[in-house]
Amino acid sequence: MASVILGSQAIKRNELTRGQLRWRYESIYPDVYVPRGAPRTLYTRTVGAWVWSRERGVITGRAAAAIHGAEWIADDTPIELLWKSYDTPPGIIARDDHFGYDDVVEIDDMAVATIQRSAYDLGRHLPHRTALIHLDALARATGLTAEHVTPLIERYRGARGVRRLRKALDLMDGGAQSPKETLLRLLVIDNGFPRPQTQIPVADERGRPFAYLDMGWEDVKIALEYDGDQHRTDRTRYVWDERRLRRLRELDWLHIRVIAEDRPFDIIERVRRAWAQREPGPMAV
């Protein structure tokens, strides 16, 4: 566990004097301290929030997802707790929600929402796009599926945000390998295209996979991939990608490469043109 202390407790136990606490530590929440100059990582802040609750809150949401292995969660993300409080400090979100003992596991001596409960809270409380990014990441890290969360929806009938949760779970896909991929997938779905598959294996003439496509439509051989900065700054990666692309074209794949600077309208037009090449008719808009 990170070096987080409850100041009043340390003084009461004669572990520190008030002067030592003042000079050697700095506050991250009321009465919660870390060594002066220590990085305020997500994990440190999570431990601090739990200590602030006098070790009685349950860590949930994004902080819990990170503990379970999910990526793409910033260090300054608010820490969500299942905990009743009328005076919550900045950086902590406390919700007096119902939960059962089987919604909680112990990790690093702290009470943490299970993977399923973390997903349940992510999908109910976050805006749709943000929730989907974090649900994708949690699914990728843990193998979570919508079916794992369904029992909680049934258990807590009438809970706030369930409709939003169901929508997010329906779109959740652990094949996304970055937030940009999640948002790209959502963009094409929102514009009326069939839901793309993710991590599509493409085999060579010997039946050995040589590529796993970010997403696309295997039946019509249209690939849609997001290129991050590493594709431009890493020469070895660039050469490998170019050779991979040539092999895909030899196998009659249409490949749509998206970069950060592309506008949503332009991306959709490129996808429309690809579908028009493959399937003149309903998708040739």
Tab-separated table of C-alpha atoms in Angstrom:
chain	number	residue	atom	x	y	z
A	1	MET	CA	0.000	0.000	0.000
A	2	ALA	CA	1.225	3.516	-0.762
A	3	SER	CA	2.789	5.571	2.075
A	4	VAL	CA	-0.414	7.297	3.105
A	5	ILE	CA	-1.170	8.202	6.702
A	6	LEU	CA	-4.001	9.663	8.726
A	7	GLY	CA	-2.385	12.669	10.370
A	8	SER	CA	-4.441	12.782	13.562
A	9	GLN	CA	-3.899	9.068	14.108
A	10	ALA	CA	-0.122	9.327	13.631
A	11	ILE	CA	0.056	12.137	16.205
A	12	LYS	CA	-2.198	10.309	18.669
A	13	ARG	CA	0.020	7.228	18.472
A	14	ASN	CA	3.135	9.385	18.952
A	15	GLU	CA	4.451	8.256	15.570
A	16	LEU	CA	4.916	11.889	14.524
A	17	THR	CA	4.883	15.300	16.159
A	18	ARG	CA	2.804	18.072	14.657
A	19	GLY	CA	5.989	19.694	13.433
A	20	GLN	CA	7.210	16.512	11.760
A	21	LEU	CA	3.845	16.069	10.094
A	22	ARG	CA	3.937	19.651	8.849
A	23	TRP	CA	7.477	19.524	7.481
A	24	ARG	CA	7.763	15.973	6.225
A	25	TYR	CA	4.290	15.421	4.786
A	26	GLU	CA	1.722	17.182	2.656
A	27	SER	CA	-2.045	16.812	2.640
A	28	ILE	CA	-3.915	15.225	-0.263
A	29	TYR	CA	-7.304	15.105	1.503
A	30	PRO	CA	-8.436	16.414	4.897
A	31	ASP	CA	-6.242	14.756	7.563
A	32	VAL	CA	-4.712	12.451	4.912
A	33	TYR	CA	-1.010	12.878	4.181
A	34	VAL	CA	1.748	11.539	1.940
A	35	PRO	CA	5.514	12.165	2.160
A	36	ARG	CA	6.362	15.619	0.851
A	37	GLY	CA	7.223	15.494	-2.850
A	38	ALA	CA	5.789	12.002	-3.398
A	39	PRO	CA	4.095	11.535	-6.805
A	40	ARG	CA	0.324	11.822	-6.580
A	41	THR	CA	-0.425	8.764	-8.659
A	42	LEU	CA	-3.900	7.361	-9.119
A	43	TYR	CA	-3.064	4.527	-6.753
A	44	THR	CA	-1.740	6.865	-4.052
A	45	ARG	CA	-4.836	9.026	-4.316
A	46	THR	CA	-7.034	5.912	-4.218
A	47	VAL	CA	-5.398	4.738	-1.005
A	48	GLY	CA	-5.749	8.252	0.364
A	49	ALA	CA	-9.467	8.365	-0.403
A	50	TRP	CA	-9.989	5.044	1.321
A	51	VAL	CA	-8.020	6.217	4.364
A	52	TRP	CA	-10.075	9.434	4.363
A	53	SER	CA	-13.225	7.282	4.726
A	54	ARG	CA	-11.612	5.836	7.877
A	55	GLU	CA	-11.116	2.633	5.865
A	56	ARG	CA	-14.852	2.025	5.646
A	57	GLY	CA	-15.650	3.081	2.082
A	58	VAL	CA	-15.584	0.749	-0.918
A	59	ILE	CA	-13.436	1.817	-3.867
A	60	THR	CA	-15.416	1.608	-7.103
A	61	GLY	CA	-15.657	3.098	-10.594
A	62	ARG	CA	-12.485	4.074	-12.428
A	63	ALA	CA	-10.194	3.710	-9.423
A	64	ALA	CA	-11.420	0.159	-8.869
A	65	ALA	CA	-11.116	-0.609	-12.580
A	66	ALA	CA	-7.472	0.485	-12.441
A	67	ILE	CA	-6.832	-1.797	-9.474
A	68	HIS	CA	-8.311	-4.653	-11.521
A	69	GLY	CA	-5.844	-3.897	-14.321
A	70	ALA	CA	-7.699	-1.502	-16.630
A	71	GLU	CA	-5.552	1.056	-18.435
A	72	TRP	CA	-6.104	4.618	-19.701
A	73	ILE	CA	-7.121	6.125	-16.362
A	74	ALA	CA	-5.465	9.455	-15.568
A	75	ASP	CA	-3.768	10.132	-12.238
A	76	ASP	CA	-6.096	13.075	-11.527
A	77	THR	CA	-9.274	11.035	-12.028
A	78	PRO	CA	-11.779	11.508	-9.163
A	79	ILE	CA	-11.798	8.566	-6.758
A	80	GLU	CA	-15.274	7.041	-6.423
A	81	LEU	CA	-16.369	5.429	-3.171
A	82	LEU	CA	-19.462	3.583	-2.045
A	83	TRP	CA	-19.729	5.604	1.134
A	84	LYS	CA	-22.184	7.990	2.729
A	85	SER	CA	-20.713	11.438	3.238
A	86	TYR	CA	-22.151	14.940	3.379
A	87	ASP	CA	-18.779	16.672	3.239
A	88	THR	CA	-16.745	15.076	0.465
A	89	PRO	CA	-13.486	16.865	-0.421
A	90	PRO	CA	-12.461	17.711	-3.990
A	91	GLY	CA	-11.082	14.687	-5.812
A	92	ILE	CA	-13.415	12.200	-4.142
A	93	ILE	CA	-16.934	11.214	-5.196
A	94	ALA	CA	-18.928	9.426	-2.489
A	95	ARG	CA	-22.218	7.729	-3.342
A	96	ASP	CA	-24.628	6.239	-0.852
A	97	ASP	CA	-25.594	3.347	-3.162
A	98	HIS	CA	-26.810	-0.080	-2.119
A	99	PHE	CA	-24.290	-2.887	-2.333
A	100	GLY	CA	-23.927	-6.426	-1.035
A	101	TYR	CA	-21.005	-8.130	0.645
A	102	ASP	CA	-20.432	-10.147	-2.519
A	103	ASP	CA	-19.945	-6.869	-4.440
A	104	VAL	CA	-16.695	-6.329	-2.542
A	105	VAL	CA	-13.266	-7.967	-2.597
A	106	GLU	CA	-10.159	-7.236	-0.548
A	107	ILE	CA	-7.136	-6.070	-2.532
A	108	ASP	CA	-4.033	-4.640	-0.853
A	109	ASP	CA	-5.975	-4.708	2.439
A	110	MET	CA	-8.579	-2.320	0.977
A	111	ALA	CA	-12.270	-2.837	0.208
A	112	VAL	CA	-12.617	-2.747	-3.583
A	113	ALA	CA	-15.695	-3.277	-5.744
A	114	THR	CA	-15.616	-6.516	-7.726
A	115	ILE	CA	-14.988	-6.353	-11.457
A	116	GLN	CA	-18.724	-6.710	-12.082
A	117	ARG	CA	-19.670	-4.047	-9.559
A	118	SER	CA	-17.013	-1.694	-10.913
A	119	ALA	CA	-18.507	-2.086	-14.397
A	120	TYR	CA	-22.020	-1.610	-13.001
A	121	ASP	CA	-21.021	1.732	-11.485
A	122	LEU	CA	-18.960	2.865	-14.491
A	123	GLY	CA	-21.856	2.357	-16.873
A	124	ARG	CA	-24.437	4.047	-14.655
A	125	HIS	CA	-22.579	7.147	-13.583
A	126	LEU	CA	-20.267	8.216	-16.419
A	127	PRO	CA	-21.203	9.904	-19.713
A	128	HIS	CA	-21.745	7.340	-22.467
A	129	ARG	CA	-18.500	7.779	-24.406
A	130	THR	CA	-16.368	7.944	-21.266
A	131	ALA	CA	-18.101	4.913	-19.771
A	132	LEU	CA	-17.540	2.890	-22.925
A	133	ILE	CA	-13.816	3.718	-22.986
A	134	HIS	CA	-13.412	2.452	-19.427
A	135	LEU	CA	-15.680	-0.571	-19.887
A	136	ASP	CA	-13.683	-1.594	-22.960
A	137	ALA	CA	-10.477	-1.271	-20.943
A	138	LEU	CA	-11.903	-3.296	-18.053
A	139	ALA	CA	-13.149	-5.991	-20.433
A	140	ARG	CA	-9.749	-6.117	-22.114
A	141	ALA	CA	-7.967	-6.515	-18.771
A	142	THR	CA	-10.317	-9.031	-17.162
A	143	GLY	CA	-12.435	-10.798	-19.785
A	144	LEU	CA	-15.576	-9.096	-18.461
A	145	THR	CA	-18.752	-9.604	-20.509
A	146	ALA	CA	-22.200	-8.024	-20.304
A	147	GLU	CA	-23.546	-11.298	-18.897
A	148	HIS	CA	-21.329	-10.882	-15.844
A	149	VAL	CA	-23.081	-7.614	-14.956
A	150	THR	CA	-26.672	-8.690	-15.661
A	151	PRO	CA	-27.234	-10.223	-12.178
A	152	LEU	CA	-26.481	-6.851	-10.578
A	153	ILE	CA	-29.015	-5.133	-12.821
A	154	GLU	CA	-31.591	-7.691	-11.721
A	155	ARG	CA	-30.619	-7.405	-8.055
A	156	TYR	CA	-30.851	-3.613	-7.889
A	157	ARG	CA	-34.015	-3.057	-9.899
A	158	GLY	CA	-34.941	0.582	-10.287
A	159	ALA	CA	-31.404	1.823	-9.665
A	160	ARG	CA	-30.494	5.099	-11.279
A	161	GLY	CA	-28.669	4.978	-14.625
A	162	VAL	CA	-29.532	1.392	-15.576
A	163	ARG	CA	-30.747	2.326	-19.062
A	164	ARG	CA	-27.440	4.084	-19.731
A	165	LEU	CA	-25.596	1.061	-18.337
A	166	ARG	CA	-27.430	-1.393	-20.612
A	167	LYS	CA	-26.574	0.702	-23.666
A	168	ALA	CA	-22.897	0.811	-22.724
A	169	LEU	CA	-22.727	-2.907	-21.948
A	170	ASP	CA	-24.290	-3.725	-25.306
A	171	LEU	CA	-21.445	-1.869	-27.041
A	172	MET	CA	-18.613	-2.969	-24.728
A	173	ASP	CA	-15.767	-4.710	-26.544
A	174	GLY	CA	-12.538	-5.874	-24.940
A	175	GLY	CA	-10.865	-5.910	-28.348
A	176	ALA	CA	-10.280	-2.154	-28.213
A	177	GLN	CA	-6.630	-1.426	-27.496
A	178	SER	CA	-6.902	2.319	-26.914
A	179	PRO	CA	-9.524	4.988	-26.171
A	180	LYS	CA	-9.164	6.187	-29.772
A	181	GLU	CA	-10.154	2.749	-31.036
A	182	THR	CA	-13.217	2.754	-28.780
A	183	LEU	CA	-14.299	6.163	-30.078
A	184	LEU	CA	-13.638	5.166	-33.693
A	185	ARG	CA	-15.801	2.071	-33.298
A	186	LEU	CA	-18.558	4.145	-31.709
A	187	LEU	CA	-18.347	6.690	-34.537
A	188	VAL	CA	-19.072	4.151	-37.264
A	189	ILE	CA	-21.862	2.522	-35.249
A	190	ASP	CA	-23.494	5.889	-34.575
A	191	ASN	CA	-23.427	6.596	-38.317
A	192	GLY	CA	-25.438	3.518	-39.195
A	193	PHE	CA	-22.767	1.007	-40.165
A	194	PRO	CA	-22.870	-2.577	-38.912
A	195	ARG	CA	-21.007	-3.101	-35.683
A	196	PRO	CA	-17.378	-3.840	-36.597
A	197	GLN	CA	-15.527	-6.863	-35.316
A	198	THR	CA	-12.347	-6.207	-33.344
A	199	GLN	CA	-8.948	-7.893	-33.457
A	200	ILE	CA	-9.700	-9.700	-36.725
A	201	PRO	CA	-7.056	-12.343	-37.531
A	202	VAL	CA	-5.810	-12.404	-41.125
A	203	ALA	CA	-3.915	-15.522	-42.217
A	204	ASP	CA	-1.317	-16.057	-44.922
A	205	GLU	CA	-1.385	-18.769	-47.587
A	206	ARG	CA	-0.261	-21.321	-44.993
A	207	GLY	CA	-3.072	-20.438	-42.631
A	208	ARG	CA	-0.840	-18.619	-40.151
A	209	PRO	CA	-2.130	-15.270	-38.816
A	210	PHE	CA	0.198	-12.439	-39.791
A	211	ALA	CA	-2.065	-9.568	-38.754
A	212	TYR	CA	-4.747	-8.745	-36.219
A	213	LEU	CA	-6.805	-5.841	-37.497
A	214	ASP	CA	-7.998	-3.231	-34.987
A	215	MET	CA	-11.518	-3.526	-36.324
A	216	GLY	CA	-13.472	-3.982	-39.520
A	217	TRP	CA	-15.916	-6.167	-41.385
A	218	GLU	CA	-14.407	-9.509	-42.262
A	219	ASP	CA	-17.239	-10.614	-44.537
A	220	VAL	CA	-16.589	-7.723	-46.938
A	221	LYS	CA	-12.852	-7.418	-46.219
A	222	ILE	CA	-12.873	-3.825	-44.994
A	223	ALA	CA	-10.335	-2.967	-42.304
A	224	LEU	CA	-10.493	0.149	-40.130
A	225	GLU	CA	-7.466	0.990	-38.000
A	226	TYR	CA	-6.262	3.867	-35.874
A	227	ASP	CA	-2.608	4.842	-36.215
A	228	GLY	CA	-1.033	6.360	-33.122
A	229	ASP	CA	2.148	8.415	-32.944
A	230	GLN	CA	4.363	5.346	-32.555
A	231	HIS	CA	3.622	4.427	-36.169
A	232	ARG	CA	5.321	7.633	-37.313
A	233	THR	CA	8.163	7.922	-34.819
A	234	ASP	CA	9.311	4.287	-34.754
A	235	ARG	CA	11.011	3.413	-38.050
A	236	THR	CA	10.991	-0.326	-37.377
A	237	ARG	CA	7.274	-0.223	-36.642
A	238	TYR	CA	6.666	1.894	-39.751
A	239	VAL	CA	8.448	-0.601	-42.032
A	240	TRP	CA	6.600	-3.526	-40.450
A	241	ASP	CA	3.257	-1.745	-40.910
A	242	GLU	CA	3.952	-0.998	-44.571
A	243	ARG	CA	4.812	-4.605	-45.331
A	244	ARG	CA	1.738	-5.760	-43.446
A	245	LEU	CA	-0.415	-3.350	-45.466
A	246	ARG	CA	0.944	-4.690	-48.752
A	247	ARG	CA	0.053	-8.242	-47.759
A	248	LEU	CA	-3.458	-7.160	-46.788
A	249	ARG	CA	-3.950	-5.530	-50.184
A	250	GLU	CA	-2.703	-8.672	-51.911
A	251	LEU	CA	-5.482	-10.530	-50.089
A	252	ASP	CA	-8.034	-7.980	-51.382
A	253	TRP	CA	-8.576	-6.122	-48.116
A	254	LEU	CA	-9.645	-2.485	-48.285
A	255	HIS	CA	-7.701	-0.746	-45.540
A	256	ILE	CA	-8.807	2.548	-43.962
A	257	ARG	CA	-6.120	4.152	-41.823
A	258	VAL	CA	-7.255	6.849	-39.386
A	259	ILE	CA	-4.981	9.373	-37.671
A	260	ALA	CA	-5.669	11.823	-34.852
A	261	GLU	CA	-6.028	14.776	-37.222
A	262	ASP	CA	-8.820	13.181	-39.284
A	263	ARG	CA	-12.259	14.771	-38.930
A	264	PRO	CA	-15.215	12.489	-38.119
A	265	PHE	CA	-17.013	13.532	-41.326
A	266	ASP	CA	-14.011	12.568	-43.456
A	267	ILE	CA	-13.629	9.221	-41.701
A	268	ILE	CA	-17.262	8.344	-42.321
A	269	GLU	CA	-17.009	9.327	-45.988
A	270	ARG	CA	-14.032	7.015	-46.436
A	271	VAL	CA	-15.930	4.179	-44.787
A	272	ARG	CA	-18.937	4.850	-47.045
A	273	ARG	CA	-16.744	4.704	-50.140
A	274	ALA	CA	-15.236	1.419	-49.012
A	275	TRP	CA	-18.674	-0.094	-48.496
A	276	ALA	CA	-19.788	1.228	-51.880
A	277	GLN	CA	-16.888	-0.613	-53.504
A	278	ARG	CA	-17.778	-3.834	-51.772
A	279	GLU	CA	-21.526	-3.800	-51.656
A	280	PRO	CA	-23.328	-1.362	-53.987
A	281	GLY	CA	-26.765	-0.909	-52.523
A	282	PRO	CA	-27.907	-0.166	-48.957
A	283	MET	CA	-24.517	0.991	-47.631
A	284	ALA	CA	-23.555	2.943	-50.760
A	285	VAL	CA	-24.803	6.283	-49.478
